[in-house]
Amino acid sequence: AAGVIQSPRHLIKEKRETATLKCYPIPRHDTVYWYQQGPGQDPQFLISFYEKMQSDKGSIPDRFSAQQFSDYHSELNMSSLELGDSALYFCASSLGPGGHGELFFGEGSRLTVL
Amino acid sequence: RKEVEQDPGPFNVPEGATVAFNCTYSNSASQSFFWYRQDCRKEPKLLMSVYSSGNEDGRFTAQLNRASQYISLLIRDSKLSDSATYLCVVSNAGGTSYGKLTFGQGTILTVHP
């Protein structure tokens, strides 16, 4: 079965550069979530979209922005990267907002900022 | 104080052992509760939802005490493949905020032969 696809899987950037992560949800899933997981940390909710509209916002820095497109894929744009942005970024999707708590996570995009 | 707190672990148990994890949450408005499992450097995956009446799925039993804001997970007859980090997760109901999951820091379980 198709899962959540994230790209790139690994990304290395310098400080103050920009990065874009992409997420392709499971087919027919209409809700996308972004989570950030630092080393040894639990996943922190960043932002979510339902039917292409922002549905909830968490601890997403102002330097980051995201959107969901007409085909339901989502992109997380990160600018003025800082060392502390190095983390594993998970995208998850669900059918309907919340999916009754069952979110399907992608394998993550590992960002390293040097 | 974190919104969801778990036993830090790590738990090291032999195969066949029974092990229990505890979790407390601070937001009394939390409506939904889950246990997720995360293998090393992998994505979290839903293990089971937690219902008010308690629920069981094979070797796994989850309990919820709303009055004490406490959630537990019991694993019986541990298998080597149960080795993972177990994440206690809560969600607040209400419109589209249903999907904002708040994770605990996770409890590491290692099952050894």
XYZ file of N, CA and C in Angstrom:
681
model
N 0.841 -1.200 0.000
C 0.000 0.000 0.000
C 0.873 1.246 0.000
N 0.397 2.274 -0.671
C 1.168 3.509 -0.745
C 1.225 4.148 0.629
N 2.398 4.679 0.970
C 2.560 5.374 2.231
C 2.819 6.836 1.984
N 3.099 7.556 3.046
C 3.445 8.968 2.938
C 4.879 9.066 2.406
N 5.046 9.841 1.379
C 6.361 9.987 0.751
C 6.931 11.355 1.077
N 8.138 11.362 1.566
C 8.805 12.630 1.878
C 10.093 12.738 1.061
N 10.366 13.955 0.644
C 11.635 14.185 -0.058
C 12.168 15.566 0.281
N 13.478 15.737 0.295
C 14.464 14.666 0.207
C 14.557 13.897 1.519
N 15.173 12.765 1.528
C 15.325 12.010 2.769
C 16.436 12.605 3.637
N 17.417 13.147 2.999
C 18.527 13.774 3.720
C 18.874 15.089 3.037
N 19.225 16.071 3.853
C 19.516 17.399 3.321
C 20.559 18.049 4.215
N 21.584 18.585 3.596
C 22.616 19.298 4.351
C 22.665 20.731 3.838
N 22.582 21.671 4.771
C 22.568 23.091 4.413
C 23.520 23.853 5.321
N 23.892 25.033 4.860
C 24.698 25.935 5.685
C 23.761 26.874 6.431
N 24.282 27.463 7.501
C 23.500 28.480 8.229
C 23.079 29.584 7.277
N 21.910 30.091 7.513
C 21.309 31.206 6.760
C 20.816 30.808 5.358
N 20.997 29.561 5.003
C 20.440 29.099 3.725
C 18.951 28.779 3.882
N 18.330 28.426 2.760
C 16.931 28.020 2.790
C 16.812 26.552 2.390
N 15.709 25.943 2.794
C 15.462 24.541 2.453
C 13.970 24.339 2.256
N 13.629 23.415 1.382
C 12.228 23.078 1.149
C 12.071 21.574 1.257
N 11.135 21.155 2.084
C 10.817 19.743 2.229
C 9.454 19.488 1.606
N 9.336 18.324 0.969
C 8.080 17.996 0.309
C 7.455 16.751 0.922
N 6.152 16.721 0.860
C 5.403 15.611 1.451
C 4.245 15.253 0.526
N 4.152 13.970 0.221
C 3.052 13.476 -0.593
C 2.237 12.520 0.264
N 1.021 12.910 0.615
C 0.225 12.083 1.537
C -0.262 10.801 0.870
N -0.790 9.945 1.699
C -1.417 8.726 1.191
C -2.590 9.146 0.294
N -2.761 8.480 -0.843
C -3.876 8.850 -1.726
C -5.208 8.899 -0.998
N -5.950 9.940 -1.263
C -7.267 10.240 -0.680
C -7.183 10.840 0.714
N -6.016 10.896 1.306
C -5.884 11.611 2.579
C -5.888 13.106 2.296
N -6.677 13.841 3.084
C -6.853 15.256 2.820
C -6.204 16.157 3.867
N -5.590 15.552 4.855
C -5.003 16.334 5.946
C -3.525 15.975 6.072
N -2.718 16.992 6.204
C -1.272 16.813 6.298
C -0.751 17.530 7.544
N 0.195 16.929 8.206
C 0.781 17.484 9.420
C 2.303 17.491 9.280
N 2.928 18.462 9.893
C 4.388 18.506 9.950
C 4.832 18.463 11.410
N 5.801 17.596 11.679
C 6.387 17.463 13.006
C 7.902 17.585 12.897
N 8.495 18.125 13.943
C 9.952 18.248 14.015
C 10.440 17.426 15.202
N 11.423 16.568 14.971
C 11.970 15.762 16.059
C 13.472 15.969 16.144
N 13.903 16.676 17.188
C 15.324 16.876 17.412
C 15.950 15.621 18.006
N 17.271 15.539 18.028
C 17.964 14.359 18.568
C 17.538 14.072 20.005
N 17.060 12.861 20.241
C 16.652 12.473 21.581
C 15.397 13.145 22.098
N 14.696 13.815 21.204
C 13.489 14.545 21.608
C 12.240 13.856 21.071
N 11.091 14.255 21.623
C 9.836 13.760 21.076
C 9.415 14.640 19.904
N 8.585 14.122 19.024
C 8.128 14.926 17.880
C 7.319 16.130 18.349
N 7.642 17.292 17.805
C 6.945 18.529 18.128
C 6.092 18.954 16.937
N 4.837 19.230 17.206
C 3.913 19.612 16.146
C 4.259 20.998 15.615
N 4.312 21.120 14.302
C 4.604 22.406 13.683
C 3.338 23.046 13.113
N 2.681 22.333 12.206
C 1.546 22.924 11.502
C 0.772 21.811 10.800
N -0.503 22.076 10.515
C -1.296 21.105 9.783
C -2.217 21.802 8.794
N -2.627 21.047 7.786
C -3.518 21.563 6.744
C -4.619 20.557 6.483
N -5.810 21.091 6.310
C -6.953 20.261 5.944
C -7.591 20.897 4.722
N -7.735 20.128 3.687
C -8.324 20.644 2.448
C -7.664 21.950 2.007
N -6.360 21.954 2.049
C -5.527 23.054 1.543
C -5.563 24.325 2.391
N -6.236 24.252 3.529
C -6.266 25.409 4.425
C -5.534 25.031 5.713
N -4.821 25.993 6.279
C -4.149 25.735 7.549
C -5.202 25.419 8.610
N -5.028 24.303 9.296
C -6.036 23.892 10.262
C -5.565 24.061 11.700
N -4.263 24.025 11.911
C -3.747 24.160 13.269
C -2.281 24.580 13.182
N -1.846 25.263 14.188
C -0.475 25.762 14.177
C 0.155 25.478 15.517
N 1.370 24.972 15.474
C 2.083 24.667 16.709
C 3.298 25.549 16.854
N 4.405 24.933 17.195
C 5.623 25.684 17.482
C 6.454 25.933 16.233
N 5.824 26.360 15.173
C 6.556 26.610 13.932
C 7.177 27.999 13.987
N 8.491 28.099 13.760
C 9.142 29.425 13.788
C 8.620 30.298 12.648
N 8.713 31.606 12.856
C 8.282 32.545 11.813
C 9.112 32.394 10.542
N 10.309 31.847 10.675
C 11.191 31.657 9.508
C 10.700 30.518 8.613
N 9.760 29.747 9.130
C 9.242 28.616 8.375
C 7.852 28.955 7.850
N 7.536 28.404 6.701
C 6.172 28.520 6.184
C 5.833 27.210 5.493
N 4.565 26.977 5.332
C 4.139 25.736 4.691
C 2.837 25.976 3.969
N 2.551 25.101 3.040
C 1.270 25.158 2.349
C 0.907 23.778 1.822
N -0.375 23.631 1.543
C -0.857 22.401 0.938
C -1.429 22.768 -0.422
N -1.066 21.991 -1.410
C -1.437 22.315 -2.781
C -2.707 21.579 -3.210
N -3.163 21.893 -4.416
C -4.432 21.329 -4.895
C -4.394 19.803 -4.983
N -3.216 19.235 -5.167
C -3.127 17.765 -5.219
C -2.873 17.173 -3.833
N -3.002 18.015 -2.827
C -2.864 17.650 -1.404
C -1.427 17.452 -0.937
N -0.463 17.551 -1.820
C 0.890 17.473 -1.311
C 1.215 18.767 -0.573
N 2.198 18.709 0.278
C 2.539 19.862 1.095
C 4.036 20.129 1.017
N 4.387 21.387 1.227
C 5.794 21.775 1.266
C 6.047 22.612 2.506
N 7.174 22.350 3.121
C 7.621 23.114 4.285
C 8.850 23.892 3.851
N 8.738 25.203 3.881
C 9.831 26.077 3.476
C 10.502 26.654 4.713
N 11.803 26.525 4.757
C 12.571 26.985 5.916
C 13.642 27.961 5.444
N 13.639 29.146 6.031
C 14.613 30.151 5.612
C 15.502 30.544 6.787
N 16.586 31.230 6.469
C 17.554 31.674 7.490
C 17.858 30.549 8.477
N 18.243 29.423 7.921
C 18.449 28.235 8.743
C 19.454 28.471 9.857
N 19.144 27.865 10.995
C 20.012 27.947 12.167
C 20.458 26.530 12.539
N 21.542 26.465 13.305
C 22.060 25.155 13.709
C 20.976 24.336 14.421
N 20.156 25.016 15.206
C 19.115 24.347 15.980
C 17.987 23.782 15.140
N 17.987 24.103 13.849
C 16.961 23.547 12.965
C 17.306 22.131 12.532
N 18.515 21.687 12.822
C 18.913 20.322 12.485
C 17.999 19.349 13.225
N 17.307 18.537 12.477
C 16.320 17.637 13.076
C 15.775 16.715 12.003
N 14.957 15.790 12.470
C 14.212 14.924 11.564
C 12.825 15.532 11.427
N 12.425 15.809 10.218
C 11.125 16.429 9.972
C 10.188 15.372 9.402
N 9.127 15.111 10.160
C 8.154 14.126 9.732
C 6.935 14.829 9.156
N 6.437 14.253 8.090
C 5.137 14.622 7.576
C 4.211 13.447 7.872
N 2.981 13.744 8.196
C 1.986 12.705 8.423
C 0.715 13.090 7.687
N -0.094 12.099 7.382
C -1.367 12.404 6.743
C -2.474 11.582 7.385
N -3.684 12.047 7.195
C -4.845 11.324 7.690
C -6.031 11.608 6.785
N -7.036 10.751 6.922
C -8.280 10.965 6.203
C -9.172 11.772 7.129
N -9.367 13.019 6.805
C -10.120 13.897 7.671
C -9.217 14.487 8.740
N -9.589 15.637 9.274
C -8.747 16.265 10.300
C -8.710 15.409 11.557
N -7.530 15.032 11.935
C -7.384 14.214 13.123
C -7.338 12.738 12.847
N -8.083 12.288 11.863
C -8.047 10.869 11.523
C -8.305 9.980 12.726
N -9.039 10.496 13.698
C -9.292 9.763 14.948
C -7.982 9.367 15.628
N -6.976 10.213 15.438
C -5.699 9.974 16.104
C -4.759 9.084 15.339
N -5.230 8.482 14.256
C -4.334 7.632 13.488
C -3.726 8.440 12.361
N -2.541 8.905 12.627
C -1.781 9.617 11.618
C -0.757 8.647 11.034
N -0.600 8.713 9.742
C 0.377 7.870 9.065
C 1.576 8.748 8.750
N 2.701 8.377 9.322
C 3.899 9.184 9.187
C 4.758 8.711 8.012
N 5.394 9.666 7.354
C 6.430 9.346 6.398
C 7.704 8.982 7.129
N 8.719 8.590 6.370
C 9.982 8.166 6.978
C 10.834 9.331 7.431
N 10.415 10.524 7.092
C 11.108 11.703 7.585
C 12.166 12.237 6.638
N 12.433 13.521 6.786
C 13.533 14.182 6.065
C 14.513 14.661 7.122
N 15.743 14.195 7.008
C 16.744 14.576 8.014
C 17.512 15.793 7.513
N 17.348 16.897 8.217
C 18.025 18.147 7.868
C 19.212 18.354 8.796
N 20.344 18.584 8.212
C 21.544 18.927 8.976
C 21.989 20.318 8.558
N 22.097 21.207 9.527
C 22.546 22.576 9.251
C 23.958 22.720 9.809
N 24.879 23.099 8.933
C 26.285 23.214 9.341
C 26.689 24.666 9.575
N 6.812 22.540 32.744
C 6.391 21.137 32.808
C 5.812 20.729 31.460
N 6.243 19.543 30.973
C 5.734 19.073 29.704
C 4.275 18.678 29.832
N 3.550 18.835 28.731
C 2.126 18.527 28.740
C 1.888 17.029 28.898
N 2.793 16.224 28.378
C 2.692 14.768 28.497
C 4.009 14.247 29.054
N 3.929 13.553 30.163
C 5.150 13.054 30.796
C 5.093 11.543 30.934
N 6.214 10.926 30.652
C 6.299 9.475 30.718
C 7.455 9.042 31.597
N 7.365 7.779 32.034
C 8.532 7.142 32.641
C 9.686 7.281 31.670
N 10.814 7.775 32.094
C 11.912 7.954 31.146
C 12.546 6.636 30.685
N 12.445 5.598 31.509
C 13.134 4.353 31.182
C 14.633 4.572 31.245
N 15.457 3.825 30.534
C 15.021 2.715 29.693
C 14.652 1.473 30.503
N 13.831 0.668 29.907
C 13.442 -0.600 30.501
C 14.173 -1.712 29.755
N 14.873 -2.540 30.499
C 15.543 -3.694 29.918
C 14.927 -4.932 30.543
N 14.248 -5.736 29.739
C 13.545 -6.896 30.280
C 13.876 -8.124 29.460
N 13.770 -9.306 30.071
C 13.992 -10.541 29.309
C 12.743 -10.901 28.517
N 12.956 -11.680 27.499
C 11.817 -12.203 26.736
C 10.835 -12.865 27.678
N 9.545 -12.665 27.400
C 8.525 -13.297 28.215
C 8.092 -12.472 29.411
N 8.814 -11.413 29.696
C 8.467 -10.587 30.862
C 7.231 -9.743 30.572
N 6.632 -9.272 31.653
C 5.545 -8.289 31.558
C 6.106 -6.940 31.973
N 5.803 -5.929 31.196
C 6.337 -4.600 31.492
C 5.215 -3.571 31.349
N 5.250 -2.563 32.211
C 4.210 -1.536 32.197
C 4.830 -0.164 32.075
N 4.215 0.663 31.247
C 4.644 2.047 31.083
C 3.536 2.961 31.580
N 3.938 4.063 32.198
C 2.972 5.029 32.700
C 3.150 6.370 32.028
N 2.084 7.117 32.033
C 2.096 8.424 31.381
C 1.075 9.315 32.079
N 1.426 10.575 32.288
C 0.460 11.536 32.813
C 0.375 12.714 31.862
N -0.801 13.329 31.821
C -0.994 14.494 30.967
C -1.568 15.612 31.801
N -1.242 16.841 31.432
C -1.608 17.974 32.285
C -2.847 18.718 31.805
N -3.193 18.575 30.534
C -4.327 19.311 29.988
C -5.615 18.521 30.178
N -6.442 18.974 31.097
C -7.670 18.242 31.398
C -8.647 18.254 30.222
N -8.398 19.123 29.243
C -9.263 19.165 28.061
C -8.894 18.091 27.045
N -7.825 17.377 27.286
C -7.420 16.311 26.362
C -8.542 15.290 26.251
N -8.802 14.888 25.029
C -9.957 14.024 24.800
C -9.594 12.655 24.258
N -8.482 12.588 23.564
C -8.136 11.330 22.905
C -6.715 10.954 23.272
N -6.516 9.652 23.360
C -5.244 9.166 23.893
C -4.778 7.966 23.091
N -3.466 7.904 22.910
C -2.931 6.864 22.045
C -1.556 6.440 22.541
N -1.176 5.274 22.149
C 0.213 4.845 22.258
C 0.752 4.642 20.846
N 1.873 5.309 20.584
C 2.582 5.130 19.329
C 3.883 4.404 19.637
N 4.383 3.724 18.635
C 5.663 3.043 18.759
C 6.615 3.638 17.730
N 7.860 3.852 18.158
C 8.855 4.383 17.229
C 10.121 3.547 17.324
N 10.474 2.908 16.229
C 11.738 2.179 16.172
C 12.853 3.173 15.901
N 14.067 2.757 16.213
C 15.221 3.647 16.133
C 15.328 4.312 14.760
N 15.309 5.638 14.750
C 15.486 6.436 13.535
C 14.387 6.198 12.486
N 13.253 5.698 12.971
C 12.127 5.465 12.067
C 10.968 6.379 12.455
N 9.910 6.320 11.649
C 8.757 7.156 11.932
C 7.870 6.529 13.007
N 7.136 7.360 13.762
C 6.186 6.822 14.744
C 5.050 6.106 14.040
N 4.570 5.029 14.683
C 3.423 4.308 14.136
C 2.429 4.048 15.256
N 1.154 4.199 14.943
C 0.121 3.991 15.945
C 0.129 2.549 16.416
N 0.227 2.375 17.733
C 0.160 1.045 18.330
C -1.290 0.743 18.699
N -1.890 1.645 19.465
C -3.287 1.464 19.832
C -3.861 2.743 20.410
N -5.157 2.899 20.233
C -5.873 3.977 20.895
C -6.169 3.541 22.324
N -6.442 4.495 23.184
C -6.743 4.196 24.584
C -8.145 4.692 24.880
N -9.001 3.792 25.315
C -10.385 4.145 25.583
C -10.633 4.185 27.088
N -11.667 4.926 27.454
C -11.962 5.138 28.872
C -12.171 3.831 29.626
N -12.728 2.850 28.945
C -13.026 1.585 29.607
C -11.829 0.649 29.612
N -10.716 1.114 29.035
C -9.557 0.238 28.907
C -9.748 -0.667 27.711
N -8.681 -1.037 27.078
C -8.797 -1.901 25.913
C -7.551 -2.746 25.745
N -7.763 -3.837 25.056
C -6.711 -4.843 24.912
C -6.561 -5.190 23.438
N -5.328 -5.394 23.025
C -5.055 -5.820 21.667
C -3.940 -6.858 21.746
N -4.337 -8.109 21.782
C -3.342 -9.170 21.918
C -2.604 -9.075 23.237
N -1.305 -8.919 23.168
C -0.480 -8.850 24.375
C -0.445 -7.453 24.998
N -1.106 -6.517 24.372
C -1.050 -5.125 24.808
C -2.372 -4.710 25.448
N -2.268 -4.079 26.620
C -3.449 -3.567 27.306
C -3.218 -2.112 27.671
N -4.172 -1.281 27.323
C -4.068 0.143 27.631
C -5.160 0.535 28.616
N -4.814 1.411 29.533
C -5.772 1.885 30.526
C -5.736 3.408 30.568
N -6.887 3.988 30.880
C -6.995 5.441 31.003
C -7.721 5.765 32.298
N -7.168 6.675 33.060
C -7.833 7.176 34.258
C -7.953 8.690 34.096
N -9.120 9.136 33.691
C -9.315 10.565 33.423
C -9.203 11.398 34.693
N -9.694 10.843 35.805
C -9.660 11.603 37.061
C -8.224 11.919 37.461
N -7.349 10.948 37.262
C -5.944 11.136 37.627
C -5.107 11.615 36.455
N -5.718 11.707 35.277
C -5.020 12.122 34.056
C -3.804 11.233 33.848
N -4.081 9.960 33.793
C -3.044 8.939 33.784
C -3.387 7.880 32.740
N -2.356 7.485 31.998
C -2.521 6.472 30.964
C -1.452 5.413 31.173
N -1.791 4.174 30.893
C -0.795 3.120 31.049
C -0.836 2.181 29.852
N 0.270 1.494 29.670
C 0.376 0.455 28.644
C 1.058 -0.741 29.275
N 0.432 -1.891 29.162
C 0.986 -3.132 29.698
C 1.307 -4.057 28.532
N 2.508 -4.571 28.532
C 2.904 -5.531 27.506
C 3.198 -6.854 28.195
N 2.477 -7.864 27.801
C 2.690 -9.199 28.373
C 3.524 -10.036 27.416
N 4.230 -11.031 27.995
C 4.994 -11.973 27.179
C 5.851 -11.228 26.145
N 6.706 -10.370 26.621
C 7.525 -9.518 25.748
C 8.303 -10.333 24.721
N 8.366 -9.788 23.518
C 9.130 -10.380 22.422
C 10.311 -9.478 22.087
N 11.309 -10.067 21.481
C 12.460 -9.263 21.053
C 12.006 -8.122 20.152
N 11.006 -8.389 19.333
C 10.521 -7.394 18.381
C 9.758 -6.249 19.044
N 9.495 -6.369 20.336
C 8.835 -5.262 21.046
C 9.821 -4.151 21.386
N 11.094 -4.393 21.212
C 12.118 -3.379 21.516
C 11.891 -2.153 20.640
N 11.662 -1.028 21.285
C 11.333 0.209 20.575
C 11.155 1.307 21.609
N 10.852 2.504 21.136
C 10.450 3.598 22.015
C 8.941 3.720 21.953
N 8.313 3.765 23.111
C 6.859 3.845 23.185
C 6.471 5.268 23.583
N 5.678 5.881 22.738
C 5.314 7.280 22.901
C 3.862 7.393 23.356
N 3.668 8.060 24.455
C 2.324 8.364 24.945
C 1.867 9.631 24.223
N 0.671 9.611 23.694
C 0.227 10.708 22.842
C -1.179 11.135 23.235
N -1.407 12.433 23.319
C -2.747 12.933 23.604
C -3.155 13.927 22.524
N -4.453 14.061 22.381
C -4.993 14.995 21.401
C -6.183 15.709 22.026
N -6.301 16.998 21.720
C -7.446 17.755 22.211
C -8.522 17.785 21.153
N -9.719 17.479 21.570
C -10.828 17.470 20.618
C -11.203 18.896 20.265
N -11.986 19.015 19.241
C -12.459 20.341 18.869
C -12.108 20.708 17.468
N -13.032 20.498 16.566
C -12.854 20.909 15.185
C -11.615 20.332 14.560
N -10.868 21.154 13.873
C -9.715 20.646 13.147
C -8.489 20.513 14.034
N -8.619 20.833 15.323
C -7.476 20.647 16.210
C -7.341 19.208 16.645
N -8.231 18.395 16.195
C -8.224 16.994 16.601
C -6.910 16.321 16.251
N -6.290 16.789 15.198
C -5.107 16.091 14.731
C -3.813 16.566 15.328
N -3.863 17.569 16.202
C -2.632 18.052 16.807
C -2.278 17.107 17.939
N -1.375 16.221 17.667
C -0.965 15.255 18.664
C 0.170 15.819 19.492
N 0.082 15.640 20.802
C 1.160 16.032 21.698
C 1.806 14.758 22.210
N 3.099 14.631 21.957
C 3.838 13.418 22.296
C 4.549 13.563 23.631
N 4.612 12.473 24.361
C 5.511 12.388 25.499
C 6.919 12.151 24.988
N 7.869 12.185 25.900
C 9.267 12.056 25.474
C 9.645 10.626 25.125
N 8.746 9.689 25.401
C 9.000 8.307 25.014
C 9.697 7.508 26.090
N 9.408 6.240 26.100
C 10.054 5.295 27.005
C 10.719 4.226 26.154
N 11.993 4.036 26.380
C 12.748 3.061 25.600
C 12.619 1.690 26.245
N 12.228 0.721 25.440
C 12.136 -0.664 25.894
C 13.127 -1.505 25.106
N 13.927 -2.274 25.832
C 14.806 -3.249 25.213
C 14.470 -4.612 25.788
N 14.101 -5.531 24.915
C 13.819 -6.906 25.325
C 15.011 -7.753 24.907
N 15.600 -8.452 25.872
C 16.789 -9.251 25.563
C 16.488 -10.743 25.723
N 17.278 -11.564 25.009
C 17.023 -13.021 25.057
C 17.238 -13.582 26.460
